[in-house]
Amino acid sequence: LKFNSSECEMSSKSSTLQGASAAGAAAVLLGTPLAASAFISSGSPSRSPALRAQKKAEASQQTEAQSAGTGPCAAMAFGAMALAARNAARQPMRRSAAVISAKTARASMKSWVGPSAAKGVAAEAFSTVSMQSAAVAAPPTKAVSYEVGEKLHGWTCVRSEYIKEFSCSGYLFQHDKTGAELMSMVQPADENKTFSVVFRTPPENSNGIAHVLEHSVLCGSRKYPLKEPFVELMKSSLQTFLNAMTFPDRTCYPVASCNLKDFYNLIDVYLDAVFHPRAVSDPKVLAQEGWHYEVESKDAPLSFKGVVFNEMKGVYSDPDSAHGRLANQSLFPDNQYGVDSGGDPKVIPSLTFDYFKDFHSKYYHPSNAKFWFYGDDPADGRLELLDKFLSEFSKIEVDSSIAIQPLFKEAKKVQGEFAVGEEEDISNKTMVSVNWIVSEGKEDLQTSLAMQFLNYLIMGTPASPLYKALVDSGLGSRVIGGGLDDSMLQSTFSVGLKDLKPEDAPKVEELVTQVLTELADKGFENDAIKAAINTIEFQNRELNTGSFPKGLALLFAANSNWNYGKDPFEPLSFDGPLLDLKSRLEKGESVFEDLIRKKLLQNSHKVIVETNPSKDLEKRIADEEKAVLEAHRKTLDGADIENLMKETALLKEIQEKPDSPEAMQTVPRLELSDIAKETPTIPTEVKGSAPKALVHALPTSGVVYMDIAFDVSRTPVELLPLLPLFTSALRQLGTAKGDFVNLTRRIGMSTGGISASTVCNNKRGDPSPRAYLILRGKAMSGQVPELVDLAQEIVLTVNLDNKERIVQLANQLKSGAQGALISSGHIVAARQLGAQTTEAGWLNAQWSGMKQYDYLSKLLAEIEGGGWDDVHKRLQTLQACIFNQAACSVVNLTADAENLGAAEAAMETFTSTLPADETSQPVLLKPALGRRAEGIIVPTQVNYVGKGGNVYQSGYEYHGSAQVISKLLGATYLWDKVRVSGGAYGGFCAFDPRSGDFKYLSYRDPNLGKTLEAYDGASTFLKELELGEDELTKAIIGCMGDVDAYMLPDAKGYQAMIRYLLEEDDEYRQKVRDEILSTSMEDFKKFASVLSDVADTGGISVVGSKEACEEAKDEFGLELTTPFAA
């Protein structure tokens, strides 16, 4: 997860994400306050080799854009937070993108054209400071202490620890009757309370049972007998996190809230869901969430439908996923990690209802459960609450152990293939990776910590020797593999390259071996080790998890041991092992060199994986599925077909039938009286004149956060598409003082990171975009002078003469953009729709998606054709246009009050050194806007369907109720039509109050035309909708859960800066809040009328398969394009 809350809120950068996070972040990228609210979908964790592989690829790509940046990159994943952050990073949220959208959408983002894409002022334009706005808050937590052996509420305390690294007490309990385990972490200083239950769920095959069950248990339960209590929670909770995740060997159900009453409500629904789900008695839940045959008429062909089935078809369309899946299966041929816990689309239809029920009965039992609590909620209440649920169970023996993969005696080589478009140039599309299993079981913390340091040293930044050597080789466009993965019982290490010529494939292993041998023989430079230690220590101390609850980050860390019968407190207590490691290094011990030899060079459990592009693979897969369906149809007689038609119709009828009022009343909720009427404010002092300084005195534990916003409105229009490459390159080219390796090390030794990103959004009432390059940095208060000096050095003396490095970065960004077109087409569609309506939308489209892919392709061709001098001049012009006093709009500082004075003085020095520029004037964009219908053809088995328009241009005047309506529309109509009935992995809508853009989007969608028809029916749904007072209240409360997003101090400071730049003052935000709280059914009817205009005149953007786009071309007037055509 991209935990660092310093990532940009108004992002112009696109991202490739997986699953829920993907669509949730899409919402953020759309620039909508309630994109989250509107987005409802399942997410996709790294539950399988396919997804773990994709996450590894994303991790390696992140490194390119994050080297030394404020983003965590590899550095966040060390020590206690090492496992927490990185393991969670590989589990992009599963089910509730609606929930995570604007708040945790930043999680698990793959950098496409930079790391900025996520935070979400765009998505949280009216967010308040924190969830302290809730009137019902946790009571003061009394001092609590448990003695080992003490019994209370059916539990026995078996372990007591004080975790000084996080200033909290931890207790391990065992339930007397069932044997369930509980880690109770008491942290009175954190109001963001977290809970989770984790079951070890090792799969036997690739039928996706763990994944399908994780979806299904949230579809109603004994106490909550409605179809989707999970969705009702999304609509009516103040949650700060609500999700479910399937890992390769375990399933996790976490929730979080700052409101105690809400927290207990969430826990109650989740516990009843996992222990008493409706799914085990109703086969139609498996049919909906897993798979079923579908036929709508006697002559119609059979088809497979199901949410997980379509989700995994999307995953299996991704080339990086295909490569990583093969690597994982080859590394683990003899244990559970060699199968796909997410499900192989070819195997998912073998999942039977009996198998489904048996799996739940076997593994979803308290005797196989691990419970987690963290925060300021009453500690005794945790024990009492859980015992009430567990007391009806008795202890059973559950064999959920994970087998150890025996290590190979000699290395292996395997080959595979992945799908590409029929018109693509495949002369340099080969992928190669070198993969090892590097442990025979779970390592001790000292070894684990050393391996994590080693991973950072050789792979953690673009300046790291192995990473840099692969890039510098020129063999491929981008590093793949992601390095160390210690999230499972046995750790792995993987590294390679993509976009190779086939004849160059053997050179990858040779180069990796050569570099590792040199490092083992010569060791690492002291500055590299110092930079790694400072970076890792800073990240561990800061524990900046962004919108992701800290308690869940700690859970992931603890569970990395706990899940395998190891000490769960060990990963949280990193001070001792870290000191020991530093001591060993100071004594001259060859820690890392020895590890390279033992774990890599002399390790015979190695697999070299080569995958090659195939132009006919997609067709072969489709033909195989068609043949399976035709063969099954031949076994059916007329009566069987009739029965299947009736089952299809019945399932749709059930899916679309509303729950009874009695069932709806069972779901617990808050009252409007629980919501504060006043909008909290962020402490902000405005100082100076040009530039303005915004100062926020907030508790930051000695860290100073710096943001500098440079206005890009004076930049010539033709140079604007170059900005993503320029911002990415700033930290990766070196300066007048040294090359980029030297720069990266100095940043690592002295700061918590420096990053640059572009952001663009509309200001309400103004058609001109507000676009900025934002330079961000952070350091401990005593290191602020070094931070400022480095920032000044970068902006004034960046080495733009480095042609070779510029070409490398452009190739990396292009490769990332291409991957995103396949795996995150919904974001591409959203950008394309935005480009039709506003100047800001047009500019965002130039900076990401298909437009940026096209631009980078042409730029690289220009350089190759001898045009480097012109490109070099354009880069220099960009630097001159942006880094000057006239363009420097705001300096933003967030720190403890006592540290602000020195930080302000340092920043004054920075701004005074910027060159003057009194001649340039703002540039008018004047792009050609207007409605279009387009189909973007990519090699995929699913579609991403978008439609949208601008409601302000239809005469709508913004009212806060639009946020409530958008969220409800996504959580009801679109959820039912696009996801539940249509079988898409996600269906959602997003409204941007700043621009007036309203967009419908789907994610991993088997349909195209049916989805567009569903969008057009949304207006009628709203016109005919009748909500009782209770339902309307729930919708308003759910919306406030998004508005009152939980934020850490640095995020508050950044949020305040964005609001300042967009002139959204507290009075305006209070007005919006009042409108939200007073939403009426009349507001729904007004909004319905403008959605009629979207239906009639809205633009269409579809990213999908060739077959689907060509079939829909005439009906919807699609103009087709194939971006990857040679």
PDB file of N, CA and C in Angstrom, residues 625-672:
ATOM      1  N   GLU A 625     -12.886 -21.763 -23.910  1.00  0.00           N
ATOM      2  CA  GLU A 625     -14.060 -21.558 -23.056  1.00  0.00           C
ATOM      3  C   GLU A 625     -15.341 -21.849 -23.832  1.00  0.00           C
ATOM      4  N   LYS A 626     -15.384 -21.393 -25.062  1.00  0.00           N
ATOM      5  CA  LYS A 626     -16.555 -21.644 -25.899  1.00  0.00           C
ATOM      6  C   LYS A 626     -16.763 -23.139 -26.114  1.00  0.00           C
ATOM      7  N   ALA A 627     -15.681 -23.868 -26.329  1.00  0.00           N
ATOM      8  CA  ALA A 627     -15.781 -25.312 -26.550  1.00  0.00           C
ATOM      9  C   ALA A 627     -16.287 -26.022 -25.303  1.00  0.00           C
ATOM     10  N   VAL A 628     -15.827 -25.590 -24.137  1.00  0.00           N
ATOM     11  CA  VAL A 628     -16.297 -26.179 -22.883  1.00  0.00           C
ATOM     12  C   VAL A 628     -17.789 -25.952 -22.719  1.00  0.00           C
ATOM     13  N   LEU A 629     -18.229 -24.741 -23.021  1.00  0.00           N
ATOM     14  CA  LEU A 629     -19.647 -24.416 -22.886  1.00  0.00           C
ATOM     15  C   LEU A 629     -20.494 -25.182 -23.900  1.00  0.00           C
ATOM     16  N   GLU A 630     -19.997 -25.279 -25.134  1.00  0.00           N
ATOM     17  CA  GLU A 630     -20.736 -26.018 -26.157  1.00  0.00           C
ATOM     18  C   GLU A 630     -20.829 -27.503 -25.805  1.00  0.00           C
ATOM     19  N   ALA A 631     -19.755 -28.038 -25.265  1.00  0.00           N
ATOM     20  CA  ALA A 631     -19.767 -29.451 -24.877  1.00  0.00           C
ATOM     21  C   ALA A 631     -20.779 -29.691 -23.765  1.00  0.00           C
ATOM     22  N   HIS A 632     -20.835 -28.762 -22.825  1.00  0.00           N
ATOM     23  CA  HIS A 632     -21.813 -28.919 -21.750  1.00  0.00           C
ATOM     24  C   HIS A 632     -23.232 -28.794 -22.282  1.00  0.00           C
ATOM     25  N   ARG A 633     -23.439 -27.866 -23.209  1.00  0.00           N
ATOM     26  CA  ARG A 633     -24.783 -27.688 -23.752  1.00  0.00           C
ATOM     27  C   ARG A 633     -25.266 -28.961 -24.451  1.00  0.00           C
ATOM     28  N   LYS A 634     -24.361 -29.658 -25.069  1.00  0.00           N
ATOM     29  CA  LYS A 634     -24.747 -30.885 -25.773  1.00  0.00           C
ATOM     30  C   LYS A 634     -25.254 -31.961 -24.809  1.00  0.00           C
ATOM     31  N   THR A 635     -24.903 -31.817 -23.530  1.00  0.00           N
ATOM     32  CA  THR A 635     -25.374 -32.799 -22.545  1.00  0.00           C
ATOM     33  C   THR A 635     -26.762 -32.450 -22.025  1.00  0.00           C
ATOM     34  N   LEU A 636     -27.291 -31.291 -22.433  1.00  0.00           N
ATOM     35  CA  LEU A 636     -28.569 -30.817 -21.924  1.00  0.00           C
ATOM     36  C   LEU A 636     -29.677 -31.066 -22.936  1.00  0.00           C
ATOM     37  N   ASP A 637     -30.813 -31.523 -22.471  1.00  0.00           N
ATOM     38  CA  ASP A 637     -31.963 -31.645 -23.364  1.00  0.00           C
ATOM     39  C   ASP A 637     -32.835 -30.400 -23.231  1.00  0.00           C
ATOM     40  N   GLY A 638     -33.953 -30.394 -23.898  1.00  0.00           N
ATOM     41  CA  GLY A 638     -34.825 -29.228 -23.887  1.00  0.00           C
ATOM     42  C   GLY A 638     -35.270 -28.832 -22.496  1.00  0.00           C
ATOM     43  N   ALA A 639     -35.609 -29.839 -21.694  1.00  0.00           N
ATOM     44  CA  ALA A 639     -36.049 -29.545 -20.331  1.00  0.00           C
ATOM     45  C   ALA A 639     -34.922 -28.930 -19.505  1.00  0.00           C
ATOM     46  N   ASP A 640     -33.693 -29.432 -19.718  1.00  0.00           N
ATOM     47  CA  ASP A 640     -32.546 -28.873 -18.995  1.00  0.00           C
ATOM     48  C   ASP A 640     -32.344 -27.405 -19.345  1.00  0.00           C
ATOM     49  N   ILE A 641     -32.484 -27.092 -20.637  1.00  0.00           N
ATOM     50  CA  ILE A 641     -32.322 -25.700 -21.069  1.00  0.00           C
ATOM     51  C   ILE A 641     -33.402 -24.829 -20.444  1.00  0.00           C
ATOM     52  N   GLU A 642     -34.633 -25.347 -20.434  1.00  0.00           N
ATOM     53  CA  GLU A 642     -35.729 -24.601 -19.815  1.00  0.00           C
ATOM     54  C   GLU A 642     -35.429 -24.333 -18.346  1.00  0.00           C
ATOM     55  N   ASN A 643     -34.952 -25.345 -17.650  1.00  0.00           N
ATOM     56  CA  ASN A 643     -34.623 -25.183 -16.232  1.00  0.00           C
ATOM     57  C   ASN A 643     -33.509 -24.166 -16.033  1.00  0.00           C
ATOM     58  N   LEU A 644     -32.505 -24.227 -16.927  1.00  0.00           N
ATOM     59  CA  LEU A 644     -31.397 -23.282 -16.822  1.00  0.00           C
ATOM     60  C   LEU A 644     -31.871 -21.861 -17.073  1.00  0.00           C
ATOM     61  N   MET A 645     -32.775 -21.700 -18.036  1.00  0.00           N
ATOM     62  CA  MET A 645     -33.349 -20.374 -18.291  1.00  0.00           C
ATOM     63  C   MET A 645     -34.108 -19.877 -17.064  1.00  0.00           C
ATOM     64  N   LYS A 646     -34.868 -20.785 -16.444  1.00  0.00           N
ATOM     65  CA  LYS A 646     -35.613 -20.389 -15.244  1.00  0.00           C
ATOM     66  C   LYS A 646     -34.665 -20.010 -14.111  1.00  0.00           C
ATOM     67  N   GLU A 647     -33.577 -20.767 -13.961  1.00  0.00           N
ATOM     68  CA  GLU A 647     -32.593 -20.451 -12.921  1.00  0.00           C
ATOM     69  C   GLU A 647     -31.942 -19.094 -13.177  1.00  0.00           C
ATOM     70  N   THR A 648     -31.630 -18.833 -14.447  1.00  0.00           N
ATOM     71  CA  THR A 648     -31.051 -17.532 -14.811  1.00  0.00           C
ATOM     72  C   THR A 648     -32.012 -16.408 -14.453  1.00  0.00           C
ATOM     73  N   ALA A 649     -33.265 -16.578 -14.845  1.00  0.00           N
ATOM     74  CA  ALA A 649     -34.266 -15.543 -14.576  1.00  0.00           C
ATOM     75  C   ALA A 649     -34.503 -15.383 -13.079  1.00  0.00           C
ATOM     76  N   LEU A 650     -34.543 -16.511 -12.363  1.00  0.00           N
ATOM     77  CA  LEU A 650     -34.774 -16.448 -10.920  1.00  0.00           C
ATOM     78  C   LEU A 650     -33.632 -15.739 -10.209  1.00  0.00           C
ATOM     79  N   LEU A 651     -32.400 -16.042 -10.603  1.00  0.00           N
ATOM     80  CA  LEU A 651     -31.253 -15.390  -9.979  1.00  0.00           C
ATOM     81  C   LEU A 651     -31.312 -13.882 -10.193  1.00  0.00           C
ATOM     82  N   LYS A 652     -31.628 -13.463 -11.422  1.00  0.00           N
ATOM     83  CA  LYS A 652     -31.727 -12.030 -11.693  1.00  0.00           C
ATOM     84  C   LYS A 652     -32.861 -11.396 -10.890  1.00  0.00           C
ATOM     85  N   GLU A 653     -33.971 -12.133 -10.779  1.00  0.00           N
ATOM     86  CA  GLU A 653     -35.099 -11.608 -10.011  1.00  0.00           C
ATOM     87  C   GLU A 653     -34.712 -11.406  -8.550  1.00  0.00           C
ATOM     88  N   ILE A 654     -34.019 -12.385  -7.991  1.00  0.00           N
ATOM     89  CA  ILE A 654     -33.577 -12.274  -6.598  1.00  0.00           C
ATOM     90  C   ILE A 654     -32.587 -11.132  -6.431  1.00  0.00           C
ATOM     91  N   GLN A 655     -31.675 -11.033  -7.399  1.00  0.00           N
ATOM     92  CA  GLN A 655     -30.654  -9.983  -7.323  1.00  0.00           C
ATOM     93  C   GLN A 655     -31.265  -8.588  -7.336  1.00  0.00           C
ATOM     94  N   GLU A 656     -32.337  -8.423  -8.094  1.00  0.00           N
ATOM     95  CA  GLU A 656     -32.919  -7.101  -8.274  1.00  0.00           C
ATOM     96  C   GLU A 656     -34.066  -6.808  -7.306  1.00  0.00           C
ATOM     97  N   LYS A 657     -34.501  -7.827  -6.562  1.00  0.00           N
ATOM     98  CA  LYS A 657     -35.602  -7.628  -5.621  1.00  0.00           C
ATOM     99  C   LYS A 657     -35.080  -6.955  -4.360  1.00  0.00           C
ATOM    100  N   PRO A 658     -35.710  -5.868  -3.910  1.00  0.00           N
ATOM    101  CA  PRO A 658     -35.250  -5.184  -2.694  1.00  0.00           C
ATOM    102  C   PRO A 658     -35.427  -6.069  -1.465  1.00  0.00           C
ATOM    103  N   ASP A 659     -34.553  -5.874  -0.489  1.00  0.00           N
ATOM    104  CA  ASP A 659     -34.725  -6.565   0.778  1.00  0.00           C
ATOM    105  C   ASP A 659     -35.967  -6.030   1.480  1.00  0.00           C
ATOM    106  N   SER A 660     -36.550  -6.850   2.319  1.00  0.00           N
ATOM    107  CA  SER A 660     -37.745  -6.426   3.039  1.00  0.00           C
ATOM    108  C   SER A 660     -37.386  -5.356   4.064  1.00  0.00           C
ATOM    109  N   PRO A 661     -38.345  -4.496   4.403  1.00  0.00           N
ATOM    110  CA  PRO A 661     -38.082  -3.477   5.434  1.00  0.00           C
ATOM    111  C   PRO A 661     -37.633  -4.108   6.745  1.00  0.00           C
ATOM    112  N   GLU A 662     -38.181  -5.278   7.065  1.00  0.00           N
ATOM    113  CA  GLU A 662     -37.810  -5.941   8.315  1.00  0.00           C
ATOM    114  C   GLU A 662     -36.332  -6.357   8.300  1.00  0.00           C
ATOM    115  N   ALA A 663     -35.895  -6.880   7.168  1.00  0.00           N
ATOM    116  CA  ALA A 663     -34.483  -7.263   7.064  1.00  0.00           C
ATOM    117  C   ALA A 663     -33.580  -6.044   7.130  1.00  0.00           C
ATOM    118  N   MET A 664     -33.970  -4.983   6.463  1.00  0.00           N
ATOM    119  CA  MET A 664     -33.162  -3.764   6.459  1.00  0.00           C
ATOM    120  C   MET A 664     -33.024  -3.185   7.862  1.00  0.00           C
ATOM    121  N   GLN A 665     -34.054  -3.341   8.657  1.00  0.00           N
ATOM    122  CA  GLN A 665     -34.027  -2.771  10.003  1.00  0.00           C
ATOM    123  C   GLN A 665     -33.024  -3.472  10.904  1.00  0.00           C
ATOM    124  N   THR A 666     -32.592  -4.657  10.526  1.00  0.00           N
ATOM    125  CA  THR A 666     -31.658  -5.386  11.386  1.00  0.00           C
ATOM    126  C   THR A 666     -30.260  -4.799  11.377  1.00  0.00           C
ATOM    127  N   VAL A 667     -29.911  -4.084  10.305  1.00  0.00           N
ATOM    128  CA  VAL A 667     -28.542  -3.565  10.190  1.00  0.00           C
ATOM    129  C   VAL A 667     -28.362  -2.373  11.129  1.00  0.00           C
ATOM    130  N   PRO A 668     -27.406  -2.431  12.037  1.00  0.00           N
ATOM    131  CA  PRO A 668     -27.213  -1.324  12.985  1.00  0.00           C
ATOM    132  C   PRO A 668     -26.668  -0.098  12.286  1.00  0.00           C
ATOM    133  N   ARG A 669     -27.041   1.058  12.793  1.00  0.00           N
ATOM    134  CA  ARG A 669     -26.548   2.299  12.202  1.00  0.00           C
ATOM    135  C   ARG A 669     -26.505   3.392  13.252  1.00  0.00           C
ATOM    136  N   LEU A 670     -25.868   4.470  12.892  1.00  0.00           N
ATOM    137  CA  LEU A 670     -25.828   5.655  13.731  1.00  0.00           C
ATOM    138  C   LEU A 670     -27.052   6.521  13.456  1.00  0.00           C
ATOM    139  N   GLU A 671     -27.161   7.609  14.185  1.00  0.00           N
ATOM    140  CA  GLU A 671     -28.206   8.593  13.966  1.00  0.00           C
ATOM    141  C   GLU A 671     -27.556   9.897  13.530  1.00  0.00           C
ATOM    142  N   LEU A 672     -28.329  10.771  12.917  1.00  0.00           N
ATOM    143  CA  LEU A 672     -27.791  12.069  12.519  1.00  0.00           C
ATOM    144  C   LEU A 672     -27.280  12.844  13.730  1.00  0.00           C
TER     145      LEU A 672
END
